[in-house]
XYZ file of C-alpha atoms in Angstrom:
705
model
C 36.032 98.880 -4.778
C 33.386 98.498 -2.389
C 31.571 101.513 -3.799
C 32.054 100.161 -7.414
C 30.220 97.060 -6.135
C 27.543 99.105 -4.499
C 27.066 100.910 -7.751
C 26.988 97.851 -9.778
C 24.548 96.319 -7.293
C 22.039 99.302 -7.301
C 22.263 99.431 -11.001
C 21.160 95.701 -11.347
C 18.114 96.511 -8.789
C 17.245 99.493 -10.785
C 17.264 97.616 -14.207
C 15.202 94.577 -12.805
C 12.717 96.596 -11.260
C 12.201 98.895 -14.438
C 12.383 96.146 -16.640
C 9.569 94.238 -14.785
C 7.461 97.401 -14.520
C 7.488 97.814 -18.263
C 6.800 94.235 -18.741
C 3.422 94.777 -16.704
C 2.689 97.901 -18.247
C 3.042 96.670 -22.016
C 2.255 93.166 -21.811
C -0.760 91.820 -23.972
C -2.111 88.807 -24.978
C -1.332 85.551 -23.055
C -1.554 85.724 -19.456
C 1.197 87.649 -17.402
C 3.177 85.673 -15.206
C 2.779 87.053 -11.672
C 6.767 86.832 -10.801
C 7.104 90.324 -12.721
C 4.905 92.035 -9.962
C 7.296 91.026 -7.035
C 10.325 91.814 -9.151
C 9.104 95.260 -10.042
C 7.450 96.095 -6.717
C 10.788 94.683 -4.717
C 13.122 96.714 -7.257
C 11.250 99.981 -7.231
C 10.854 99.960 -3.446
C 14.398 99.370 -2.630
C 15.679 102.140 -5.206
C 13.255 104.597 -3.768
C 14.169 103.942 -0.236
C 17.920 104.005 -0.956
C 17.763 107.209 -2.894
C 14.456 109.180 -2.651
C 13.970 108.706 1.086
C 17.695 109.680 1.612
C 17.098 112.821 -0.536
C 14.191 113.730 1.459
C 15.818 113.285 4.678
C 18.743 115.364 3.631
C 17.310 118.309 1.771
C 14.143 118.783 3.781
C 14.399 117.683 7.327
C 18.024 117.523 8.582
C 17.270 114.851 11.133
C 19.202 115.374 14.310
C 19.843 112.520 16.697
C 21.352 114.813 19.331
C 17.947 116.126 19.875
C 15.931 114.725 22.610
C 12.617 113.137 21.352
C 9.386 113.517 23.075
C 9.553 110.053 24.271
C 12.763 111.060 26.162
C 11.300 114.480 27.305
C 7.762 113.285 28.260
C 8.316 109.663 29.357
C 5.262 108.605 31.321
C 5.104 104.990 31.083
C 1.466 105.414 29.416
C 1.681 107.119 25.999
C 5.256 108.720 25.820
C 7.430 105.345 25.817
C 10.546 105.116 24.341
C 10.771 102.239 22.235
C 13.181 100.129 20.211
C 12.946 101.155 16.741
C 12.451 97.810 15.381
C 9.468 97.111 17.737
C 8.283 100.536 16.943
C 8.573 99.761 13.012
C 6.366 96.872 13.861
C 3.680 98.918 15.967
C 3.832 101.684 13.082
C 3.482 99.119 10.174
C 0.648 97.294 11.976
C -1.293 100.407 12.941
C -1.208 101.825 9.268
C -1.833 98.525 7.415
C -5.446 98.152 7.517
C -8.199 97.173 5.064
C -6.953 99.596 2.365
C -3.844 97.330 1.114
C -5.809 94.362 1.376
C -9.524 95.139 0.134
C -8.741 98.291 -2.007
C -6.860 96.314 -4.676
C -8.882 93.531 -4.447
C -11.827 95.764 -5.243
C -10.282 97.762 -7.969
C -9.251 94.739 -9.608
C -12.464 94.860 -11.439
C -10.346 97.409 -13.757
C -7.686 94.967 -14.707
C -4.619 94.386 -12.703
C -2.635 97.170 -14.576
C -4.160 100.811 -13.358
C -4.057 99.426 -9.755
C -0.571 97.958 -9.890
C 1.180 101.235 -11.325
C -0.735 103.525 -8.596
C 0.427 101.282 -5.818
C 4.012 101.491 -6.803
C 4.295 105.159 -7.955
C 1.583 106.547 -5.432
C 3.474 104.809 -2.571
C 7.120 105.950 -3.543
C 6.041 109.680 -4.461
C 3.199 110.484 -2.490
C 2.040 107.997 0.500
C 6.070 107.486 1.960
C 6.458 111.123 1.523
C 3.358 112.268 3.440
C 3.966 109.468 6.399
C 7.789 110.334 6.883
C 7.192 114.399 6.582
C 4.101 114.151 8.986
C 6.138 111.871 11.387
C 8.970 114.130 11.417
C 6.844 117.422 12.130
C 5.046 115.872 14.968
C 8.319 114.716 16.478
C 9.611 118.425 16.505
C 6.179 119.513 18.060
C 6.076 117.264 21.017
C 4.239 114.371 19.419
C 1.418 116.717 18.632
C -1.870 115.500 16.234
C -2.228 116.352 12.859
C -5.367 118.731 13.788
C -3.166 120.584 16.549
C -0.159 121.028 14.044
C -2.624 122.752 11.680
C -4.021 124.994 13.942
C -0.605 126.421 14.676
C 1.168 126.416 11.533
C -1.952 127.160 9.114
C -4.196 129.479 11.152
C -6.287 129.013 14.158
C -9.417 129.018 12.181
C -8.324 126.706 9.511
C -6.750 124.514 12.034
C -10.013 124.207 13.857
C -11.884 123.362 10.852
C -9.015 120.728 10.242
C -9.442 119.440 13.802
C -13.065 118.936 13.667
C -12.644 117.513 9.977
C -9.877 115.159 10.848
C -12.015 113.839 13.907
C -15.114 113.269 12.035
C -12.924 111.528 9.043
C -11.240 109.266 11.897
C -14.476 108.304 13.073
C -15.981 107.051 9.781
C -12.519 105.499 8.634
C -12.671 103.504 12.011
C -16.399 102.506 11.549
C -15.744 101.078 7.967
C -12.749 99.175 9.351
C -14.720 97.742 12.117
C -17.237 96.813 9.419
C -14.626 94.768 7.627
C -13.609 92.912 10.662
C -17.165 91.920 11.393
C -18.035 90.784 7.749
C -14.578 88.733 7.993
C -15.555 86.804 11.154
C -19.254 86.882 11.335
C -20.417 83.046 11.450
C -16.662 82.045 11.095
C -15.789 80.542 14.737
C -12.369 79.487 13.461
C -11.266 83.013 12.589
C -13.203 84.701 15.738
C -11.214 82.132 18.275
C -8.168 83.018 16.646
C -8.379 86.667 16.663
C -9.582 86.653 20.193
C -6.906 84.471 21.453
C -4.622 87.143 20.437
C -5.723 89.621 22.907
C -4.657 87.654 25.980
C -1.231 86.536 24.256
C -0.681 90.218 23.619
C -1.490 90.891 27.302
C 0.805 88.061 28.498
C 3.701 89.402 26.242
C 3.535 92.923 27.608
C 3.591 91.755 31.334
C 6.622 89.393 30.470
C 8.630 92.228 29.105
C 7.470 94.743 31.696
C 8.108 92.799 34.577
C 9.178 89.239 34.258
C 11.950 89.376 31.674
C 12.536 93.081 30.735
C 14.724 93.632 27.799
C 14.437 90.024 26.238
C 12.623 91.260 23.066
C 13.950 88.182 20.948
C 12.973 85.659 23.872
C 9.479 87.082 24.134
C 8.967 87.353 20.135
C 9.479 83.567 19.668
C 6.935 82.765 22.587
C 4.390 85.164 21.254
C 4.653 84.138 17.540
C 4.553 80.461 18.856
C 1.358 81.084 20.662
C -0.075 82.855 17.796
C 0.729 79.859 15.272
C -0.820 77.698 17.697
C -3.849 79.372 18.215
C -4.266 79.329 14.128
C -4.284 75.859 14.254
C -6.454 75.541 17.443
C -9.030 77.280 15.521
C -9.776 74.397 13.463
C -10.455 72.259 16.435
C -12.830 74.887 17.882
C -14.633 74.981 14.491
C -14.977 71.307 14.784
C -16.234 71.150 18.154
C -20.138 71.675 18.109
C -19.852 73.044 21.603
C -16.947 75.470 21.133
C -17.909 76.186 17.651
C -21.476 77.516 19.112
C -19.511 80.027 21.579
C -17.569 81.467 18.866
C -20.093 81.565 16.035
C -21.010 85.320 16.620
C -23.721 87.331 14.822
C -22.784 90.830 13.269
C -24.512 92.910 15.878
C -22.350 90.905 18.795
C -19.223 91.275 16.911
C -19.981 94.845 16.783
C -20.252 95.499 20.599
C -17.096 93.056 21.227
C -15.272 95.214 19.014
C -16.338 98.258 20.597
C -15.258 96.956 24.160
C -11.739 96.097 22.572
C -11.363 99.449 21.075
C -12.271 100.985 24.403
C -9.694 99.086 26.166
C -6.880 99.470 23.609
C -7.481 103.330 24.247
C -7.594 103.260 27.808
C -4.881 101.018 28.947
C -1.337 101.937 28.946
C 0.203 101.260 25.613
C 2.881 98.904 26.984
C 0.269 96.572 28.063
C -2.030 95.991 25.173
C -1.710 98.004 21.938
C 2.333 97.768 21.422
C 2.476 93.951 22.258
C -0.435 93.152 20.157
C 0.623 95.323 17.082
C 4.304 94.023 17.458
C 2.902 90.341 17.298
C 0.603 91.390 14.457
C 3.470 92.588 12.535
C 4.962 89.383 12.691
C 2.136 87.638 11.145
C 1.368 90.298 8.692
C 4.937 90.448 7.460
C 5.430 86.683 7.640
C 2.314 86.004 5.342
C 3.170 88.443 2.917
C 6.839 87.651 2.519
C 5.676 84.009 2.410
C 3.129 85.091 -0.313
C 5.672 86.570 -2.515
C 7.811 83.620 -1.973
C 5.024 81.333 -2.935
C 4.385 83.470 -6.170
C 8.249 83.187 -6.911
C 7.899 79.355 -6.318
C 4.839 78.675 -7.947
C 4.775 81.267 -10.521
C 0.852 81.605 -11.197
C -0.324 83.385 -14.032
C -2.513 86.476 -13.636
C -5.394 85.412 -15.412
C -7.333 88.954 -15.304
C -6.758 91.102 -18.119
C -4.876 94.232 -17.803
C -7.815 96.560 -18.465
C -11.489 94.929 -18.199
C -14.610 96.203 -20.062
C -15.507 97.788 -16.762
C -13.155 100.806 -16.902
C -16.219 102.805 -18.394
C -17.946 102.893 -15.147
C -20.372 99.755 -15.258
C -18.507 97.498 -13.014
C -20.580 95.098 -10.960
C -18.378 95.339 -7.782
C -18.833 99.149 -7.746
C -19.702 101.431 -10.292
C -17.575 104.664 -11.200
C -15.100 105.096 -14.034
C -11.360 104.321 -13.686
C -10.743 108.258 -13.033
C -11.077 108.958 -10.327
C -12.574 105.642 -8.534
C -9.421 103.568 -8.799
C -7.497 106.047 -6.940
C -10.251 106.290 -4.348
C -10.637 102.632 -3.836
C -7.212 101.856 -3.416
C -6.478 103.942 -0.649
C -4.023 103.012 2.158
C -1.765 100.732 -0.594
C -0.621 104.166 -2.212
C -1.468 107.126 0.247
C -3.399 107.124 3.134
C -4.795 110.097 5.269
C -5.187 107.753 8.081
C -1.557 107.194 8.385
C -0.668 110.724 9.055
C -2.772 110.446 12.256
C -0.728 107.581 13.389
C 2.551 109.530 12.306
C 1.117 112.351 14.631
C -0.446 110.003 16.939
C 1.288 107.162 18.660
C 4.288 106.675 16.839
C 5.882 110.150 17.405
C 5.382 109.646 21.160
C 7.683 106.664 21.128
C 10.469 107.232 18.861
C 13.853 107.670 20.361
C 16.058 108.916 17.505
C 15.147 111.409 14.790
C 17.021 109.134 12.441
C 14.639 106.338 13.036
C 11.810 108.488 11.310
C 12.940 107.606 7.772
C 13.062 103.866 8.577
C 9.572 103.991 10.137
C 7.898 106.445 8.223
C 9.118 105.923 4.717
C 9.962 102.415 4.966
C 6.853 101.147 6.651
C 4.787 102.735 4.101
C 6.824 100.784 1.349
C 6.159 97.572 2.906
C 2.385 98.457 3.228
C 2.441 99.005 -0.737
C 3.992 95.649 -1.137
C 0.987 94.162 0.525
C -1.309 96.120 -1.772
C 0.658 94.560 -4.855
C 0.360 91.107 -3.259
C -3.274 91.590 -2.787
C -3.455 92.857 -6.393
C -1.876 89.304 -7.642
C -3.867 86.925 -5.304
C -7.070 88.869 -6.681
C -6.042 88.453 -10.207
C -4.529 85.003 -10.001
C -8.023 83.385 -9.834
C -10.326 83.197 -13.222
C -12.042 86.483 -13.592
C -15.246 84.577 -13.487
C -14.645 83.324 -9.798
C -13.454 86.715 -9.050
C -16.834 88.501 -10.090
C -18.846 85.709 -8.388
C -17.346 86.405 -5.138
C -17.181 90.221 -5.074
C -20.401 91.196 -7.061
C -23.866 91.639 -5.032
C -26.619 89.377 -5.699
C -28.603 92.268 -7.175
C -26.547 92.160 -10.268
C -25.249 88.450 -10.653
C -27.952 86.549 -8.798
C -28.029 84.603 -5.393
C -27.876 81.128 -7.049
C -24.547 79.704 -8.290
C -26.658 79.059 -11.852
C -27.721 82.753 -11.927
C -24.180 83.834 -11.298
C -22.583 81.604 -14.006
C -25.111 82.816 -16.588
C -24.746 86.400 -16.017
C -21.159 86.551 -15.642
C -20.401 84.158 -18.543
C -22.486 86.599 -20.571
C -19.896 89.337 -19.729
C -17.154 87.301 -21.722
C -15.781 85.778 -18.369
C -16.782 82.043 -18.424
C -18.018 80.327 -15.197
C -19.522 77.335 -14.436
C -21.891 76.839 -11.354
C -20.317 73.641 -10.115
C -17.142 75.563 -10.176
C -18.229 78.142 -7.208
C -19.929 74.910 -5.330
C -16.580 73.086 -5.463
C -14.516 75.902 -4.349
C -16.943 76.675 -1.396
C -16.580 73.298 -0.463
C -12.901 72.958 -0.573
C -12.196 76.273 1.547
C -14.816 74.839 4.046
C -17.682 77.719 3.465
C -21.113 76.904 2.528
C -21.344 79.615 -0.166
C -18.773 82.210 -1.715
C -21.275 83.909 -3.832
C -21.824 87.413 -3.166
C -19.278 88.055 -0.596
C -18.568 91.806 -1.198
C -15.806 93.625 0.663
C -12.919 91.957 -1.051
C -11.660 89.899 2.195
C -13.222 86.318 1.064
C -12.005 86.852 -2.632
C -8.334 87.871 -1.167
C -8.422 84.690 0.948
C -9.274 82.417 -1.756
C -6.506 83.868 -4.000
C -3.985 83.419 -1.073
C -5.282 79.992 -0.243
C -4.601 78.841 -3.682
C -1.165 80.103 -3.928
C -0.223 78.720 -0.454
C -1.841 75.432 -1.052
C 0.018 75.104 -4.500
C 3.345 75.081 -2.395
C 2.449 73.180 0.816
C -0.294 70.489 1.196
C -2.405 70.903 -2.121
C -6.114 70.981 -2.106
C -6.446 69.084 0.966
C -5.186 72.011 3.046
C -7.040 74.622 0.961
C -9.706 75.199 4.030
C -6.748 75.607 6.453
C -4.805 78.055 4.163
C -8.172 79.950 3.530
C -9.275 80.404 7.175
C -5.423 81.590 8.025
C -5.882 84.056 5.121
C -9.435 85.244 6.917
C -7.524 85.441 10.138
C -4.655 87.098 8.596
C -6.895 89.831 7.188
C -8.863 90.401 10.406
C -5.698 90.692 12.610
C -4.312 92.852 9.888
C -7.126 95.196 10.408
C -8.056 95.023 14.020
C -4.470 96.636 14.631
C -5.681 99.806 12.874
C -9.009 99.842 15.248
C -7.000 99.703 18.154
C -4.280 102.531 17.411
C -6.991 104.607 15.590
C -9.150 104.584 18.550
C -6.258 105.755 20.631
C -5.458 108.508 18.169
C -8.949 109.500 18.283
C -8.874 109.802 22.014
C -5.888 111.994 21.800
C -7.818 114.230 19.125
C -11.048 114.306 21.506
C -8.801 115.439 24.653
C -7.114 117.942 22.525
C -10.616 119.551 21.652
C -11.989 119.065 24.951
C -8.916 120.716 26.515
C -9.873 123.904 25.041
C -13.222 124.033 26.817
C -11.836 122.421 30.311
C -7.999 122.248 30.640
C -7.709 118.937 32.859
C -9.640 116.992 30.289
C -6.752 117.716 28.066
C -4.175 116.023 29.999
C -3.368 112.508 28.473
C -2.332 111.246 31.922
C -5.656 112.179 33.794
C -7.419 108.929 33.953
C -11.139 110.469 34.142
C -10.450 112.349 31.069
C -8.875 109.006 29.403
C -11.705 107.027 30.216
C -14.427 109.623 28.917
C -12.588 110.550 25.824
C -12.191 106.794 24.817
C -15.852 106.081 25.496
C -16.761 109.138 23.197
C -14.509 108.016 20.402
C -15.736 104.546 20.487
C -19.276 105.384 20.615
C -18.837 107.822 17.432
C -17.226 105.010 15.426
C -19.599 102.474 16.807
C -22.514 104.276 15.574
C -21.272 103.976 11.810
C -20.282 100.481 12.486
C -23.900 99.220 13.848
C -25.477 101.254 11.092
C -23.153 99.344 8.623
C -24.064 95.994 10.224
C -27.812 96.277 9.944
C -27.686 97.983 6.455
C -29.743 95.935 4.052
C -26.979 96.640 1.292
C -24.322 94.885 3.580
C -22.817 97.973 4.641
C -19.539 97.882 3.105
C -21.375 98.905 -0.412
C -22.622 102.072 1.268
C -19.905 103.051 3.549
C -16.706 101.974 1.329
C -16.968 104.784 -1.139
C -17.275 107.105 1.698
C -14.219 105.638 3.311
C -12.016 106.054 0.298
C -13.257 109.719 -0.404
C -12.829 110.721 3.596
C -9.340 108.939 3.825
C -8.148 110.583 0.499
C -9.359 114.082 1.954
C -7.450 113.397 5.104
C -4.426 112.751 3.148
C -5.027 116.076 1.254
C -5.245 117.943 4.682
C -1.773 116.348 5.728
C 0.069 117.329 2.647
C -1.452 120.952 2.766
C -0.207 121.075 6.257
C 3.222 119.603 5.177
C 3.628 122.044 2.241
C 2.964 124.729 4.771
C 5.591 123.801 7.233
C 8.055 123.540 4.276
C 7.361 126.803 3.278
C 7.981 128.340 6.774
C 11.444 126.428 6.947
C 12.592 128.043 3.755
C 12.290 124.864 1.599
C 10.747 126.650 -1.488
C 13.114 124.866 -3.708
C 11.809 121.419 -2.823
C 8.031 122.285 -1.802
C 7.364 120.350 -5.060
C 7.745 116.962 -3.242
C 4.527 117.748 -1.368
C 2.675 120.269 -3.641
C 2.493 117.868 -6.666
C 0.693 115.210 -4.608
C -1.311 117.692 -3.090
C -2.658 118.943 -6.142
C -3.246 115.515 -7.548
C -5.322 114.258 -4.529
C -7.343 117.243 -4.398
C -8.395 116.723 -8.060
C -9.075 113.385 -7.486
C -11.019 113.720 -4.355
C -13.054 116.513 -5.266
C -14.131 114.916 -8.505
C -15.244 111.707 -6.578
C -16.945 113.463 -4.145
C -18.883 115.618 -6.724
C -19.923 112.698 -8.670
C -20.827 110.241 -5.575
C -23.277 113.432 -4.290
C -24.745 114.413 -7.705
C -24.093 111.897 -10.225
C -27.635 111.024 -12.039
C -26.560 107.066 -12.096
C -28.322 105.568 -9.263
C -25.462 103.126 -8.723
C -22.975 105.787 -8.412
C -24.782 108.971 -7.028
C -25.883 108.779 -3.178
C -28.540 111.084 -3.981
C -29.902 109.637 -6.935
C -30.138 106.290 -5.530
C -32.033 107.595 -2.399
C -34.522 109.345 -4.708
C -34.983 106.518 -6.821
C -35.840 104.296 -3.881
C -38.027 107.021 -2.223
C -39.893 107.309 -5.916
C -40.430 103.632 -5.854
C -41.676 103.817 -2.211
C -44.055 106.523 -2.962
C -45.580 104.415 -5.870
C -46.054 101.388 -3.641
C -43.609 99.259 -5.842
C -41.786 98.159 -2.700
C -43.127 94.973 -1.011
C -44.409 95.689 2.531
C -41.824 93.355 3.982
C -39.172 95.747 2.340
C -40.224 98.836 3.650
C -38.390 99.317 6.469
C -35.087 98.106 4.925
C -35.719 100.522 2.014
C -36.277 103.449 4.376
C -33.110 102.363 6.287
C -30.950 102.422 2.716
C -32.589 105.837 1.944
C -31.397 107.084 5.038
C -27.901 105.825 4.943
C -27.766 107.167 1.368
C -28.527 110.446 2.253
C -26.283 110.563 5.312
C -23.332 109.545 3.118
C -24.236 112.673 0.790
C -24.227 115.131 3.437
C -21.313 113.592 5.362
C -19.348 113.896 2.035
C -20.331 117.427 1.391
C -19.657 118.661 5.140
C -16.067 117.150 4.736
C -15.624 118.592 1.233
C -16.548 122.078 2.392
C -14.184 121.754 5.633
C -11.398 120.895 3.566
C -11.976 123.735 0.826
C -11.896 125.952 3.815
C -8.652 124.541 5.110
C -6.982 124.862 1.579
C -8.086 128.313 1.226
C -6.447 128.971 4.588
C -3.392 127.692 3.531
C -3.236 129.438 0.386
C -3.560 132.855 1.769
C -0.855 131.933 4.266
C 1.523 130.723 1.166
C 0.695 133.907 -0.265
C 1.561 136.193 2.530
C 4.598 134.088 3.369
C 6.081 134.160 -0.197
C 5.036 138.135 -0.563
C 6.565 138.782 2.582
C 3.510 140.084 4.358
C 4.001 138.008 7.140
C 6.948 136.428 9.060
C 7.348 132.665 8.709
C 7.126 131.628 12.488
C 7.443 127.606 12.992
C 6.057 126.231 16.131
C 8.764 123.597 17.120
C 9.669 122.868 20.492
C 13.001 124.397 21.697
C 16.131 122.004 21.161
C 16.813 120.055 24.092
C 19.870 117.854 23.792
C 19.433 114.261 24.449
C 20.788 112.565 27.608
C 20.972 108.838 26.294
C 23.842 107.557 25.098
C 24.557 106.795 21.366
C 24.099 102.813 22.115
C 20.653 103.281 23.700
C 18.260 101.580 21.190
C 15.078 101.160 23.633
C 14.667 100.392 27.370
C 12.843 97.183 26.877
C 10.103 95.680 25.006
C 8.231 99.056 24.701
C 10.360 101.122 26.724
C 10.945 102.151 30.602
C 8.832 104.347 32.638
C 10.395 107.504 33.913
C 11.837 105.997 37.016
C 13.574 102.968 35.276
C 17.169 102.798 34.140
C 17.402 102.576 30.210
C 18.849 99.601 29.271
C 20.379 98.091 25.746
C 18.018 95.532 23.975
C 19.555 92.056 23.997
């Protein structure tokens, strides 16, 4: 009877998800109700986790809970720390869920809601979740080694070394763009800046509380931490309304950039239990709480999705960014469907903290599903506002104009009616001076979220509070990627440096920790600074590079995963990673070629640089703009060179992998896996994590309360 009820329940879930997805795909005419998006995403994700992830776990991996994980074998209280699976899920989700699922879908909404929504759901289930799950498993079986080190061992030494350099370069670019999104969200906003800054001492308090004062009291500490975070969100309004305190927390872009560098260094160098894990855990509460509240608000308010399924800009003439729906929809929506950055977390901090191999399914596959759901909610929030408002917020002034009247005239001529007074009133309602030309996706997403929340609680009079809560939520969301990513970057720098001088490669050696942390922060800090002072606003120049680099990294991860599956003798199931690999390589290579060589100045890096250089040579640039123009030319050419170098390195890795596959399948070489030897766990079955982030090597494991 129980089995029959289970079959009936899952059949209902499947039918509901499929029906909602079909409605989204085929609906035309009147605006579509946003409820369909929640039902479609929820049904598809539940079914995928129940069936597809279980299939992968059983057929590909054979997860073994009797096997000691790296957290048990190398517990050092700093990087290798046994961690309760729920807390590690929070850390992992907070670390992977960055700007991609928020900003990417918001920007891609210029194509309409349909292509982005379908890619978010299908891409996550069949590509993103598979990548995260498989790479996490592979790293657990290899002592928590990073993706580049795994590639060196499993593909080839030459290809692996190239992969290590490529992965590190991509990581630097990704972190620079992530930090730039945070700066743009916090710049000149004392409310959001205070709230985000206050989460740091709260996290330190939480780490000390659970490490020394009340070890193991996870639930108790969680209530305290969440209550303090909610308090500082409200207190942010008091700070913003106080002339003296508002001045302290109203920071310029350059000041914020250096503050983020200092934070990144601290998060990388301090023990994981003190700052990184407790802050990510707190962030996970806010992230998941806000997203599920947004989903509940959508179900309650049932807003209409006012953006059409496909807009006129699928031809590549979009005002938000140039490029046709293929390949740029799949490059712009990065983290929400598949993200190479996730493979760095799955082979960085998480495998060093997991206590059971079976937890890899819940953490690897499950956290990616939740991030994809974030992307779908971001798409709904962006598309629920009128298209005219959406384009006014996200389009640069060079296209729509810098004044409400100019923007209204331009956007209305595209067929999306907009009144100038609408933008003036909206900015006043959310407590901002203007919402025009706020490129980057964060402000428009905050407006969409605030409108949905205000429709459920408080009405228009609380719109400003909801807007600033959404801004804080986005910045908090993204900052957790910066701190975890910097730590993973430190591991990669130490791995490479350890080849030159072995002591530098020891993750527990303090001088090596400090030096490698400074090196990785300095590298991404350079890109951040260039983005902050970029006359184009930075994000317009760096986001295409971010999307291409991120998806190239995902291709690297899937190539490595496919190689390992072949070595494991899983030829029958290798299509699970091979199909997403082929798709990503096609998309990224096409996008890279167009971004470098396309003759359209709005699309091609070199063509835009050459256009500006020609204008400069002819004396068509005003004297006051010459320095800014030269900086833009430099940035565009640098983006072209960086893209070309990354593509070349990825091609070398792919060729090396193809040769390896050919030799393995042809029997010319023996398939040798570089897994660590089996060591039986000494932890009892009921052990679920020593405390908040685990006990040190000398402490006795305790069961969570």
